Short mmCIF file of C-alpha atoms in Angstrom, two decimals:
data_model
loop_
_atom_site.label_atom_id
_atom_site.label_comp_id
_atom_site.label_asym_id
_atom_site.label_seq_id
_atom_site.Cartn_x
_atom_site.Cartn_y
_atom_site.Cartn_z
CA UNK A 110 94.21 131.42 92.20
CA UNK A 111 95.53 134.01 94.75
CA UNK A 112 93.42 132.85 97.57
CA UNK A 113 94.57 129.22 96.74
CA UNK A 114 98.31 130.32 96.56
CA UNK A 115 97.94 132.24 100.01
CA UNK A 116 96.53 129.00 101.44
CA UNK A 117 99.56 127.21 100.06
CA UNK A 118 102.14 129.47 101.43
CA UNK A 119 100.05 129.82 104.68
CA UNK A 120 100.03 126.27 105.27
CA UNK A 121 104.01 126.00 105.31
CA UNK A 122 105.65 126.51 108.50
CA UNK A 123 107.67 129.78 108.78
CA UNK A 124 111.34 127.84 108.17
CA UNK A 125 109.81 126.38 104.94
CA UNK A 126 108.45 129.92 103.86
CA UNK A 127 111.89 131.36 104.29
CA UNK A 128 113.73 128.46 102.41
CA UNK A 129 111.09 128.92 99.46
CA UNK A 130 111.54 132.82 99.66
CA UNK A 131 115.67 131.83 99.35
CA UNK A 132 114.87 129.32 96.53
CA UNK A 133 112.95 132.04 94.48
CA UNK A 134 115.43 134.85 94.99
CA UNK A 135 118.57 132.59 93.86
CA UNK A 136 116.37 131.27 90.91
CA UNK A 137 115.29 134.72 90.14
CA UNK A 138 118.77 135.93 90.13
CA UNK A 139 120.07 133.22 88.06
CA UNK A 140 117.36 133.90 85.50
CA UNK A 141 118.60 137.35 85.41
CA UNK A 142 122.26 136.48 85.26
CA UNK A 143 121.81 134.09 82.37
CA UNK A 144 119.26 136.58 80.33
CA UNK A 145 122.00 139.14 80.80
CA UNK A 146 124.71 137.01 79.36
CA UNK A 147 122.51 136.16 76.40
CA UNK A 148 121.50 139.83 75.97
CA UNK A 149 125.71 140.79 76.05
CA UNK A 150 126.82 137.74 73.94
CA UNK A 151 124.02 136.36 72.12
CA UNK A 152 123.62 132.67 71.36
CA UNK A 153 127.30 132.18 71.45
CA UNK A 154 127.52 133.79 75.49
CA UNK A 155 129.19 130.86 76.74
CA UNK A 156 131.31 130.33 73.97
CA UNK A 157 134.53 130.51 76.50
CA UNK A 158 133.48 127.05 77.68
CA UNK A 159 134.99 124.82 74.95
CA UNK A 160 132.44 122.12 75.70
CA UNK A 161 129.23 122.33 73.68
CA UNK A 162 126.77 120.55 75.93
CA UNK A 163 127.74 123.20 78.85
CA UNK A 164 127.18 125.89 76.34
CA UNK A 165 123.55 124.31 75.48
CA UNK A 166 123.15 123.77 79.18
CA UNK A 167 123.88 127.43 80.22
CA UNK A 168 121.61 128.74 77.48
CA UNK A 169 118.95 126.19 78.49
CA UNK A 170 119.15 127.92 82.18
CA UNK A 171 117.20 130.86 80.72
CA UNK A 172 114.22 128.23 80.54
CA UNK A 173 114.75 125.95 83.50
CA UNK A 174 115.57 128.51 86.02
CA UNK A 175 112.39 130.55 85.75
CA UNK A 176 110.24 127.27 85.28
CA UNK A 177 111.82 126.18 88.78
CA UNK A 178 110.96 129.68 90.17
CA UNK A 179 107.28 129.40 89.04
CA UNK A 180 106.85 126.25 90.34
CA UNK A 181 108.50 126.76 93.70
CA UNK A 182 106.28 130.04 93.82
CA UNK A 183 103.27 127.92 93.51
CA UNK A 184 104.66 125.75 96.19
CA UNK A 185 104.65 122.70 94.17
CA UNK A 186 106.76 119.77 94.85
CA UNK A 187 108.06 119.45 91.50
CA UNK A 188 109.46 122.84 91.51
CA UNK A 189 111.70 121.88 94.56
CA UNK A 190 112.71 118.71 92.70
CA UNK A 191 113.53 120.87 89.55
CA UNK A 192 115.21 123.43 91.58
CA UNK A 193 117.56 120.81 93.05
CA UNK A 194 118.40 119.28 89.78
CA UNK A 195 119.21 122.52 88.40
CA UNK A 196 121.28 123.71 90.96
CA UNK A 197 123.38 120.39 91.09
CA UNK A 198 123.97 120.56 87.29
CA UNK A 199 124.65 124.19 87.41
CA UNK A 200 127.18 124.14 90.09
CA UNK A 201 128.80 120.90 88.47
CA UNK A 202 128.87 122.59 85.15
CA UNK A 203 130.46 125.87 86.27
CA UNK A 204 133.14 123.95 88.39
CA UNK A 205 133.89 121.69 85.55
CA UNK A 206 133.73 124.16 83.03
CA UNK A 207 136.27 126.42 84.99
CA UNK A 208 138.36 123.82 86.19
CA UNK A 209 141.52 125.12 84.49
CA UNK A 210 141.53 127.80 86.98
CA UNK A 211 142.44 125.41 89.73
CA UNK A 212 145.91 125.20 88.16
CA UNK A 213 146.03 128.73 86.43
CA UNK A 214 144.82 130.99 89.10
CA UNK A 215 142.86 129.48 92.01
CA UNK A 216 141.82 133.02 93.31
CA UNK A 217 139.44 133.34 90.14
CA UNK A 218 137.41 130.44 91.60
CA UNK A 219 136.27 132.79 94.34
CA UNK A 220 133.44 133.98 92.06
CA UNK A 221 131.96 130.39 92.09
CA UNK A 222 131.26 130.64 95.76
CA UNK A 223 127.70 132.43 95.59
CA UNK A 224 126.28 129.82 93.11
CA UNK A 225 128.12 127.04 95.15
CA UNK A 226 126.63 128.16 98.46
CA UNK A 227 123.34 128.68 96.85
CA UNK A 228 123.38 125.11 95.31
CA UNK A 229 124.47 123.52 98.51
CA UNK A 230 121.58 125.35 100.30
CA UNK A 231 118.92 124.10 97.79
CA UNK A 232 120.39 120.65 98.28
CA UNK A 233 120.50 120.57 101.76
CA UNK A 234 116.90 121.49 101.99
CA UNK A 235 115.31 119.74 99.13
CA UNK A 236 114.08 116.69 101.02
CA UNK A 237 112.94 118.56 104.21
CA UNK A 238 111.12 120.89 102.10
CA UNK A 239 109.49 118.41 99.91
CA UNK A 240 108.06 116.63 102.74
CA UNK A 241 106.81 119.49 104.17
CA UNK A 242 105.04 120.80 101.42
CA UNK A 243 104.00 117.15 100.61
CA UNK A 244 102.62 117.15 104.16
CA UNK A 245 100.78 120.45 103.70
CA UNK A 246 99.15 119.48 100.42
CA UNK A 247 97.82 116.12 102.11
CA UNK A 248 96.16 118.01 105.23
CA UNK A 249 92.60 118.65 104.86
CA UNK A 250 92.04 122.43 104.36
CA UNK A 251 89.37 124.51 106.59
CA UNK A 252 86.16 124.82 104.66
CA UNK A 253 85.26 128.22 103.46
CA UNK A 254 82.65 129.82 105.60
CA UNK A 255 79.31 130.17 103.49
CA UNK A 256 78.00 133.47 102.45
#
């Protein structure tokens, strides 16, 4: 498995390896953030969001973020699409759930900038990264030297 994984990462152009690494960092940070929220607040960690579907979604990110990170780390096309879907929903849910701040205290929205920028990064690179990963997967691999 280690050799195959090294081979998958090595088959990617340098820009794609950097993008995959940023995906991994962001998804891992998101995982840690949601785990910390649940440790602090339990199952009701997101009770400040009045919409129950948002609360359920944010709790589910404890599973979805690391799943996407593992699939991205394995250089799987499905990981890229899952990361994209998770980030679109995560950014949208955060902005929707915190929309009252637009009226009450717009400066509070600054804390949404990191997740928004990461979400835009993931969306911007989703198609080119998927194409590159798919292209590398379809190229024939060099034969291993015989012993």
